[in-house]
mmCIF file of C-alpha atoms in Angstrom:
data_model
loop_
_atom_site.group_PDB
_atom_site.id
_atom_site.type_symbol
_atom_site.label_atom_id
_atom_site.label_comp_id
_atom_site.label_asym_id
_atom_site.label_seq_id
_atom_site.Cartn_x
_atom_site.Cartn_y
_atom_site.Cartn_z
ATOM 1 C CA UNK A 14 209.607 287.361 9.301
ATOM 2 C CA UNK A 15 208.393 290.936 9.224
ATOM 3 C CA UNK A 16 204.979 291.878 7.889
ATOM 4 C CA UNK A 17 206.209 293.570 4.724
ATOM 5 C CA UNK A 18 208.200 290.491 3.662
ATOM 6 C CA UNK A 19 205.103 288.329 4.176
ATOM 7 C CA UNK A 20 202.993 290.732 2.111
ATOM 8 C CA UNK A 21 205.570 290.703 -0.681
ATOM 9 C CA UNK A 22 205.804 286.876 -0.777
ATOM 10 C CA UNK A 23 202.006 286.618 -0.917
ATOM 11 C CA UNK A 24 201.871 289.277 -3.654
ATOM 12 C CA UNK A 25 204.402 287.338 -5.763
ATOM 13 C CA UNK A 26 202.430 284.105 -5.353
ATOM 14 C CA UNK A 27 199.092 285.712 -6.242
ATOM 15 C CA UNK A 28 200.617 287.512 -9.219
ATOM 16 C CA UNK A 29 202.227 284.289 -10.399
ATOM 17 C CA UNK A 30 198.883 282.475 -10.273
ATOM 18 C CA UNK A 31 197.359 285.145 -12.512
ATOM 19 C CA UNK A 32 200.229 285.625 -14.902
ATOM 20 C CA UNK A 33 202.199 282.414 -15.347
ATOM 21 C CA UNK A 34 199.795 280.279 -17.382
ATOM 22 C CA UNK A 35 199.337 283.032 -19.952
ATOM 23 C CA UNK A 36 203.032 283.049 -20.841
ATOM 24 C CA UNK A 37 203.701 281.925 -24.424
ATOM 25 C CA UNK A 38 207.037 280.232 -23.571
ATOM 26 C CA UNK A 39 205.219 277.829 -21.288
ATOM 27 C CA UNK A 40 204.587 274.642 -23.291
ATOM 28 C CA UNK A 41 200.924 274.415 -22.485
ATOM 29 C CA UNK A 42 198.573 273.144 -25.152
ATOM 30 C CA UNK A 43 194.920 273.046 -24.296
ATOM 31 C CA UNK A 44 192.778 270.534 -26.136
ATOM 32 C CA UNK A 45 189.255 271.391 -27.285
ATOM 33 C CA UNK A 46 187.900 269.387 -24.361
ATOM 34 C CA UNK A 47 189.970 271.250 -21.786
ATOM 35 C CA UNK A 48 188.974 274.595 -23.293
ATOM 36 C CA UNK A 49 185.335 273.517 -23.184
ATOM 37 C CA UNK A 50 185.738 272.412 -19.561
ATOM 38 C CA UNK A 51 187.299 275.756 -18.656
ATOM 39 C CA UNK A 52 184.227 277.672 -19.803
ATOM 40 C CA UNK A 53 182.572 276.381 -16.624
ATOM 41 C CA UNK A 54 185.273 277.809 -14.340
ATOM 42 C CA UNK A 55 183.830 281.278 -13.755
ATOM 43 C CA UNK A 56 180.330 280.244 -12.619
ATOM 44 C CA UNK A 57 181.743 277.342 -10.580
ATOM 45 C CA UNK A 58 184.315 279.455 -8.729
ATOM 46 C CA UNK A 59 182.052 282.427 -8.060
ATOM 47 C CA UNK A 60 179.309 280.106 -6.763
ATOM 48 C CA UNK A 61 181.746 278.249 -4.518
ATOM 49 C CA UNK A 62 182.923 281.533 -2.963
ATOM 50 C CA UNK A 63 179.402 282.890 -2.402
ATOM 51 C CA UNK A 64 177.786 279.700 -1.052
ATOM 52 C CA UNK A 65 179.493 279.540 2.384
ATOM 53 C CA UNK A 66 178.660 283.207 3.042
ATOM 54 C CA UNK A 67 174.993 282.627 2.218
ATOM 55 C CA UNK A 68 174.409 279.260 3.887
ATOM 56 C CA UNK A 69 176.813 279.472 6.835
ATOM 57 C CA UNK A 70 176.281 282.753 8.681
ATOM 58 C CA UNK A 71 178.062 282.525 12.046
ATOM 59 C CA UNK A 72 179.835 279.432 10.627
ATOM 60 C CA UNK A 73 176.688 277.301 11.161
ATOM 61 C CA UNK A 74 174.608 275.777 8.359
ATOM 62 C CA UNK A 75 171.269 277.583 8.310
ATOM 63 C CA UNK A 76 168.560 276.793 5.777
ATOM 64 C CA UNK A 77 165.601 278.708 7.161
ATOM 65 C CA UNK A 78 163.649 281.926 6.817
ATOM 66 C CA UNK A 79 165.613 283.281 9.799
ATOM 67 C CA UNK A 80 168.809 283.261 7.760
ATOM 68 C CA UNK A 81 168.880 286.833 6.453
ATOM 69 C CA UNK A 82 171.768 286.062 4.118
ATOM 70 C CA UNK A 83 169.753 283.303 2.433
ATOM 71 C CA UNK A 84 166.533 285.309 2.165
ATOM 72 C CA UNK A 85 168.344 288.363 0.773
ATOM 73 C CA UNK A 86 170.270 286.152 -1.675
ATOM 74 C CA UNK A 87 167.026 284.734 -3.061
ATOM 75 C CA UNK A 88 165.856 288.328 -3.529
ATOM 76 C CA UNK A 89 169.129 289.111 -5.339
ATOM 77 C CA UNK A 90 168.598 286.149 -7.694
ATOM 78 C CA UNK A 91 165.094 287.411 -8.513
ATOM 79 C CA UNK A 92 166.345 290.992 -8.956
ATOM 80 C CA UNK A 93 169.102 289.829 -11.303
ATOM 81 C CA UNK A 94 166.526 287.919 -13.367
ATOM 82 C CA UNK A 95 164.040 290.788 -13.448
ATOM 83 C CA UNK A 96 166.253 293.855 -13.889
ATOM 84 C CA UNK A 97 169.198 292.331 -15.808
ATOM 85 C CA UNK A 98 171.233 295.186 -14.331
ATOM 86 C CA UNK A 99 174.142 294.405 -11.998
ATOM 87 C CA UNK A 100 174.200 297.758 -10.208
ATOM 88 C CA UNK A 101 170.462 297.938 -9.465
ATOM 89 C CA UNK A 102 170.522 294.293 -8.396
ATOM 90 C CA UNK A 103 173.350 294.737 -5.925
ATOM 91 C CA UNK A 104 172.180 298.060 -4.472
ATOM 92 C CA UNK A 105 168.573 296.880 -3.965
ATOM 93 C CA UNK A 106 169.821 293.517 -2.672
ATOM 94 C CA UNK A 107 172.032 295.205 -0.076
ATOM 95 C CA UNK A 108 169.133 297.442 0.954
ATOM 96 C CA UNK A 109 166.897 294.400 1.484
ATOM 97 C CA UNK A 110 169.628 292.746 3.519
ATOM 98 C CA UNK A 111 170.126 295.878 5.631
ATOM 99 C CA UNK A 112 166.377 296.047 6.349
ATOM 100 C CA UNK A 113 166.227 292.350 7.281
ATOM 101 C CA UNK A 114 169.384 292.431 9.342
ATOM 102 C CA UNK A 115 168.581 295.462 11.511
ATOM 103 C CA UNK B 17 195.740 276.159 -29.671
ATOM 104 C CA UNK B 18 193.120 278.263 -31.406
ATOM 105 C CA UNK B 19 194.299 281.731 -32.201
ATOM 106 C CA UNK B 20 191.972 284.249 -30.673
ATOM 107 C CA UNK B 21 190.415 287.020 -32.649
ATOM 108 C CA UNK B 22 191.407 290.511 -31.659
ATOM 109 C CA UNK B 23 189.857 293.891 -31.954
ATOM 110 C CA UNK B 24 192.391 296.094 -33.738
ATOM 111 C CA UNK B 25 192.412 299.863 -33.500
ATOM 112 C CA UNK B 26 194.198 302.242 -35.810
ATOM 113 C CA UNK B 27 193.458 305.505 -34.013
ATOM 114 C CA UNK B 28 194.233 306.434 -30.404
ATOM 115 C CA UNK B 29 190.766 307.845 -30.094
ATOM 116 C CA UNK B 30 189.195 304.411 -30.538
ATOM 117 C CA UNK B 31 191.546 302.971 -27.916
ATOM 118 C CA UNK B 32 190.406 305.595 -25.423
ATOM 119 C CA UNK B 33 186.788 304.768 -26.278
ATOM 120 C CA UNK B 34 187.379 301.057 -25.688
ATOM 121 C CA UNK B 35 189.222 301.849 -22.441
ATOM 122 C CA UNK B 36 186.266 303.892 -21.199
ATOM 123 C CA UNK B 37 183.828 301.178 -22.330
ATOM 124 C CA UNK B 38 185.709 298.687 -20.159
ATOM 125 C CA UNK B 39 185.614 301.054 -17.199
ATOM 126 C CA UNK B 40 181.857 301.514 -17.635
ATOM 127 C CA UNK B 41 181.332 297.749 -17.909
ATOM 128 C CA UNK B 42 183.030 297.155 -14.563
ATOM 129 C CA UNK B 43 181.459 300.183 -12.829
ATOM 130 C CA UNK B 44 178.470 298.305 -11.334
ATOM 131 C CA UNK B 45 180.733 295.614 -9.882
ATOM 132 C CA UNK B 46 183.092 298.279 -8.546
ATOM 133 C CA UNK B 47 180.246 300.000 -6.724
ATOM 134 C CA UNK B 48 179.084 296.654 -5.401
ATOM 135 C CA UNK B 49 182.473 295.786 -3.891
ATOM 136 C CA UNK B 50 182.776 299.110 -2.031
ATOM 137 C CA UNK B 51 181.382 297.623 1.221
ATOM 138 C CA UNK B 52 183.716 294.654 0.878
ATOM 139 C CA UNK B 53 186.680 296.987 0.265
ATOM 140 C CA UNK B 54 185.762 299.061 3.303
ATOM 141 C CA UNK B 55 185.511 295.878 5.367
ATOM 142 C CA UNK B 56 188.941 294.750 4.121
ATOM 143 C CA UNK B 57 190.545 298.061 5.099
ATOM 144 C CA UNK B 58 188.971 298.232 8.521
ATOM 145 C CA UNK B 59 189.699 294.594 9.374
ATOM 146 C CA UNK B 60 193.338 295.062 8.386
ATOM 147 C CA UNK B 61 193.657 297.874 10.927
ATOM 148 C CA UNK B 62 191.773 295.805 13.496
ATOM 149 C CA UNK B 63 194.134 292.871 12.978
ATOM 150 C CA UNK B 64 197.087 295.057 13.895
ATOM 151 C CA UNK B 65 198.562 296.093 10.536
ATOM 152 C CA UNK B 66 199.614 299.717 10.260
ATOM 153 C CA UNK B 67 197.742 301.934 7.758
ATOM 154 C CA UNK B 68 200.457 301.679 5.113
ATOM 155 C CA UNK B 69 200.541 297.874 5.299
ATOM 156 C CA UNK B 70 196.733 297.781 5.233
ATOM 157 C CA UNK B 71 196.726 299.803 2.018
ATOM 158 C CA UNK B 72 199.625 297.698 0.727
ATOM 159 C CA UNK B 73 197.412 294.598 0.915
ATOM 160 C CA UNK B 74 195.102 296.109 -1.685
ATOM 161 C CA UNK B 75 197.810 297.910 -3.653
ATOM 162 C CA UNK B 76 200.229 295.022 -4.222
ATOM 163 C CA UNK B 77 198.214 291.838 -3.574
ATOM 164 C CA UNK B 78 194.875 293.093 -4.954
ATOM 165 C CA UNK B 79 192.849 289.981 -4.095
ATOM 166 C CA UNK B 80 190.046 290.378 -1.559
ATOM 167 C CA UNK B 81 189.702 286.790 -0.361
ATOM 168 C CA UNK B 82 193.477 286.397 0.027
ATOM 169 C CA UNK B 83 193.741 289.698 1.896
ATOM 170 C CA UNK B 84 191.023 288.722 4.380
ATOM 171 C CA UNK B 85 192.633 285.330 4.969
ATOM 172 C CA UNK B 86 196.215 286.477 5.540
ATOM 173 C CA UNK B 87 195.499 289.398 7.856
ATOM 174 C CA UNK B 88 193.996 286.933 10.307
ATOM 175 C CA UNK B 89 196.960 284.598 9.925
ATOM 176 C CA UNK B 90 199.506 287.398 10.382
ATOM 177 C CA UNK B 91 197.678 288.481 13.519
ATOM 178 C CA UNK B 92 197.746 284.907 14.819
ATOM 179 C CA UNK B 93 201.492 284.765 14.143
ATOM 180 C CA UNK B 94 201.256 282.001 11.533
ATOM 181 C CA UNK B 95 204.470 280.943 9.775
ATOM 182 C CA UNK B 96 205.226 281.962 6.216
ATOM 183 C CA UNK B 97 204.881 278.377 4.938
ATOM 184 C CA UNK B 98 201.344 277.914 6.220
ATOM 185 C CA UNK B 99 200.380 281.381 5.000
ATOM 186 C CA UNK B 100 201.648 280.603 1.498
ATOM 187 C CA UNK B 101 199.913 277.210 1.346
ATOM 188 C CA UNK B 102 196.603 278.791 2.342
ATOM 189 C CA UNK B 103 197.096 281.547 -0.213
ATOM 190 C CA UNK B 104 197.862 278.960 -2.885
ATOM 191 C CA UNK B 105 194.512 277.267 -2.210
ATOM 192 C CA UNK B 106 192.552 280.514 -2.304
ATOM 193 C CA UNK B 107 194.349 281.889 -5.345
ATOM 194 C CA UNK B 108 194.259 278.632 -7.292
ATOM 195 C CA UNK B 109 191.184 279.761 -9.220
ATOM 196 C CA UNK B 110 193.368 282.371 -10.906
ATOM 197 C CA UNK B 111 195.268 279.531 -12.582
ATOM 198 C CA UNK B 112 191.957 278.627 -14.178
ATOM 199 C CA UNK B 113 191.285 282.185 -15.266
ATOM 200 C CA UNK B 114 194.710 282.628 -16.808
ATOM 201 C CA UNK B 115 194.370 279.281 -18.589
ATOM 202 C CA UNK B 116 191.086 280.513 -20.059
ATOM 203 C CA UNK B 117 192.619 283.871 -21.022
ATOM 204 C CA UNK B 118 195.754 282.231 -22.428
ATOM 205 C CA UNK B 119 194.358 281.982 -25.947
ATOM 206 C CA UNK B 120 193.567 285.705 -25.816
ATOM 207 C CA UNK B 121 196.530 287.201 -24.003
ATOM 208 C CA UNK B 122 199.579 284.963 -24.591
ATOM 209 C CA UNK B 123 200.376 286.487 -27.988
ATOM 210 C CA UNK B 124 200.308 290.081 -26.708
ATOM 211 C CA UNK B 125 203.585 291.942 -25.958
ATOM 212 C CA UNK B 126 205.151 291.432 -22.518
ATOM 213 C CA UNK B 127 203.988 294.770 -21.084
ATOM 214 C CA UNK B 128 200.393 293.788 -21.833
ATOM 215 C CA UNK B 129 200.795 290.342 -20.328
ATOM 216 C CA UNK B 130 202.369 291.822 -17.207
ATOM 217 C CA UNK B 131 199.688 294.434 -16.669
ATOM 218 C CA UNK B 132 196.613 292.392 -17.629
ATOM 219 C CA UNK B 133 197.990 289.526 -15.509
ATOM 220 C CA UNK B 134 198.225 291.771 -12.476
ATOM 221 C CA UNK B 135 194.673 293.029 -13.027
ATOM 222 C CA UNK B 136 193.082 289.589 -13.602
ATOM 223 C CA UNK B 137 190.563 289.462 -10.752
ATOM 224 C CA UNK B 138 187.261 287.572 -10.495
ATOM 225 C CA UNK B 139 185.578 290.786 -11.535
ATOM 226 C CA UNK B 140 187.733 291.496 -14.594
ATOM 227 C CA UNK B 141 187.421 287.868 -15.648
ATOM 228 C CA UNK B 142 183.650 288.163 -15.337
ATOM 229 C CA UNK B 143 183.467 291.046 -17.837
ATOM 230 C CA UNK B 144 186.303 290.115 -20.209
ATOM 231 C CA UNK B 145 186.225 286.298 -20.513
ATOM 232 C CA UNK B 146 185.697 284.800 -23.970
ATOM 233 C CA UNK B 147 182.145 283.765 -23.055
ATOM 234 C CA UNK B 148 181.280 287.458 -22.741
ATOM 235 C CA UNK B 149 183.493 288.776 -25.540
ATOM 236 C CA UNK B 150 184.630 286.270 -28.172
ATOM 237 C CA UNK B 151 186.805 289.019 -29.726
ATOM 238 C CA UNK B 152 189.384 290.098 -27.193
ATOM 239 C CA UNK B 153 189.869 293.848 -26.758
ATOM 240 C CA UNK B 154 192.995 294.664 -24.743
ATOM 241 C CA UNK B 155 192.022 298.309 -24.179
ATOM 242 C CA UNK B 156 188.599 297.319 -22.899
ATOM 243 C CA UNK B 157 190.224 294.850 -20.488
ATOM 244 C CA UNK B 158 192.810 297.408 -19.351
ATOM 245 C CA UNK B 159 190.121 300.056 -18.751
ATOM 246 C CA UNK B 160 188.036 297.630 -16.713
ATOM 247 C CA UNK B 161 191.034 296.305 -14.781
ATOM 248 C CA UNK B 162 192.505 299.701 -13.896
ATOM 249 C CA UNK B 163 189.162 301.194 -12.933
ATOM 250 C CA UNK B 164 188.475 298.266 -10.636
ATOM 251 C CA UNK B 165 191.955 298.551 -9.113
ATOM 252 C CA UNK B 166 191.341 302.214 -8.368
ATOM 253 C CA UNK B 167 187.892 301.550 -6.880
ATOM 254 C CA UNK B 168 189.151 298.707 -4.680
ATOM 255 C CA UNK B 169 192.013 300.790 -3.336
ATOM 256 C CA UNK B 170 189.859 303.831 -2.612
ATOM 257 C CA UNK B 171 187.325 301.630 -0.774
ATOM 258 C CA UNK B 172 190.176 300.105 1.238
ATOM 259 C CA UNK B 173 191.416 303.578 2.148
ATOM 260 C CA UNK B 174 187.934 304.550 3.354
ATOM 261 C CA UNK B 175 187.873 301.378 5.446
ATOM 262 C CA UNK B 176 191.273 302.158 6.954
ATOM 263 C CA UNK B 177 190.152 305.648 7.940
ATOM 264 C CA UNK B 178 186.732 304.443 9.173
ATOM 265 C CA UNK B 179 188.198 301.410 10.911
ATOM 266 C CA UNK B 180 190.270 303.638 13.111
ATOM 267 C CA UNK B 181 187.091 305.398 14.202
ATOM 268 C CA UNK B 182 184.172 302.945 14.099
ATOM 269 C CA UNK B 183 184.208 299.791 16.203
ATOM 270 C CA UNK B 184 182.504 296.615 15.049
ATOM 271 C CA UNK B 185 182.338 297.613 11.395
ATOM 272 C CA UNK B 186 182.416 293.879 10.594
ATOM 273 C CA UNK B 187 179.177 293.192 12.485
ATOM 274 C CA UNK B 188 177.222 295.230 9.925
ATOM 275 C CA UNK B 189 176.983 292.244 7.590
ATOM 276 C CA UNK B 190 179.204 293.801 4.949
ATOM 277 C CA UNK B 191 180.174 290.296 3.895
ATOM 278 C CA UNK B 192 176.743 289.999 2.303
ATOM 279 C CA UNK B 193 178.026 292.471 -0.288
ATOM 280 C CA UNK B 194 180.462 289.804 -1.501
ATOM 281 C CA UNK B 195 177.690 287.253 -1.929
ATOM 282 C CA UNK B 196 175.349 289.772 -3.571
ATOM 283 C CA UNK B 197 178.016 290.852 -6.056
ATOM 284 C CA UNK B 198 178.886 287.318 -7.032
ATOM 285 C CA UNK B 199 175.249 286.260 -7.399
ATOM 286 C CA UNK B 200 174.644 289.307 -9.608
ATOM 287 C CA UNK B 201 177.595 288.197 -11.734
ATOM 288 C CA UNK B 202 176.595 284.513 -11.862
ATOM 289 C CA UNK B 203 172.929 284.830 -12.866
ATOM 290 C CA UNK B 204 173.568 286.447 -16.292
ATOM 291 C CA UNK B 205 176.186 283.759 -17.020
ATOM 292 C CA UNK B 206 173.556 280.994 -16.858
ATOM 293 C CA UNK B 207 172.719 280.822 -20.540
ATOM 294 C CA UNK B 208 172.076 277.092 -20.915
ATOM 295 C CA UNK B 209 171.129 274.006 -18.945
ATOM 296 C CA UNK B 210 174.682 272.798 -18.420
ATOM 297 C CA UNK B 211 175.655 276.134 -16.820
ATOM 298 C CA UNK B 212 172.630 276.002 -14.503
ATOM 299 C CA UNK B 213 173.593 272.470 -13.516
ATOM 300 C CA UNK B 214 177.179 273.609 -12.907
ATOM 301 C CA UNK B 215 176.033 276.408 -10.571
ATOM 302 C CA UNK B 216 173.611 274.149 -8.676
ATOM 303 C CA UNK B 217 176.292 271.483 -8.294
ATOM 304 C CA UNK B 218 178.788 274.040 -6.990
ATOM 305 C CA UNK B 219 176.200 275.200 -4.441
ATOM 306 C CA UNK B 220 175.326 271.730 -3.176
ATOM 307 C CA UNK B 221 178.902 270.428 -3.077
ATOM 308 C CA UNK B 222 180.079 273.596 -1.268
ATOM 309 C CA UNK B 223 177.375 273.178 1.355
ATOM 310 C CA UNK B 224 178.214 269.527 1.889
ATOM 311 C CA UNK B 225 181.964 270.043 2.100
ATOM 312 C CA UNK B 226 181.638 273.075 4.375
ATOM 313 C CA UNK B 227 179.265 271.101 6.572
ATOM 314 C CA UNK B 228 181.684 268.187 6.786
ATOM 315 C CA UNK B 229 184.610 270.603 7.296
ATOM 316 C CA UNK B 230 186.409 269.537 4.120
ATOM 317 C CA UNK B 231 188.566 272.629 3.731
ATOM 318 C CA UNK B 232 188.931 274.476 1.510
ATOM 319 C CA UNK B 233 185.552 273.569 0.056
ATOM 320 C CA UNK B 234 186.438 275.588 -3.061
ATOM 321 C CA UNK B 235 188.929 272.958 -4.185
ATOM 322 C CA UNK B 236 186.303 270.208 -4.040
ATOM 323 C CA UNK B 237 183.251 272.089 -5.294
ATOM 324 C CA UNK B 238 184.868 273.779 -8.298
ATOM 325 C CA UNK B 239 186.297 270.731 -10.131
ATOM 326 C CA UNK B 240 183.164 268.658 -9.467
ATOM 327 C CA UNK B 241 180.841 271.428 -10.715
ATOM 328 C CA UNK B 242 182.939 272.099 -13.821
ATOM 329 C CA UNK B 243 183.025 268.427 -14.692
ATOM 330 C CA UNK B 244 179.287 267.947 -14.174
ATOM 331 C CA UNK B 245 178.485 270.942 -16.407
ATOM 332 C CA UNK B 246 180.950 269.826 -19.062
ATOM 333 C CA UNK B 247 179.743 266.205 -19.147
ATOM 334 C CA UNK B 248 176.106 267.283 -19.262
ATOM 335 C CA UNK B 249 176.824 269.598 -22.193
ATOM 336 C CA UNK B 250 178.649 266.814 -24.043
ATOM 337 C CA UNK B 251 175.833 264.334 -23.481
ATOM 338 C CA UNK B 252 172.774 266.505 -23.934
ATOM 339 C CA UNK B 253 173.756 269.748 -25.624
ATOM 340 C CA UNK B 254 175.766 268.269 -28.467
ATOM 341 C CA UNK B 255 179.132 269.916 -27.736
#
């Protein structure tokens, strides 16, 4: 299969995952409980994507001061709390990481 | 299903204002993903895709984690079936997002559903989900989504150009940008105890399942964390 066909198949699948469940003709009724449960999806997913990057640099679990990803992430948490500004938080956080990681 | 409340505009001027407001809301996240976009572009070139295909990843798939995963698989000569199964796992969170957005978007005309569906990334969901904006504003969402699409594709282009010139761009730790962005998005979401518990659970379960090589850890950590947060809220926060 050539590369473009693969890219197209993947694009269709990703698009479907974003689009399909919003379609009104789909007989999908969400109970109050399910809707309540779904409010936890964003923090859960974002955390589950970030965690392996932070705790497994070089694919090895590292919970120590030598793990620059972990140290910089703690700084980012503090920055987010203190500044309440996404842009400042990310830019300063990346700077800290760059300094640590030199 | 509950009918969502909508922001209605009578004048085109107000629509433009809402559109720009959405773009401004997503601006910080767009800046934050620039390193990740550059990384995606340069790695695509490194993995043997031509420049047009590398840009195509961002232009037609428009999903960072999926892009990073499949370029490696294409390079390794993986079959289409295994590529699609892996993509299904990584993209499965979008099913959740669209289920959440269903009450807001399903009653819009088809052209809106098609375009907002295409633009529904982690980042757009983070700024436009009902927890952030109980009243759904389609122009705000479109402005945010399109601006982010543009930013992601420009960053990819920079990566493609740089990747052809700089070796070892991936050793710079650009992947930290992904983590930093997501943490900066998560922290403001933690507005009550059940949400804190949900985030902590997701962290711990991800670590455990990564450590034990339960892959993909996302599919274990996410349902467990959602359930823990939900049950805690029902028991202790009176919901």
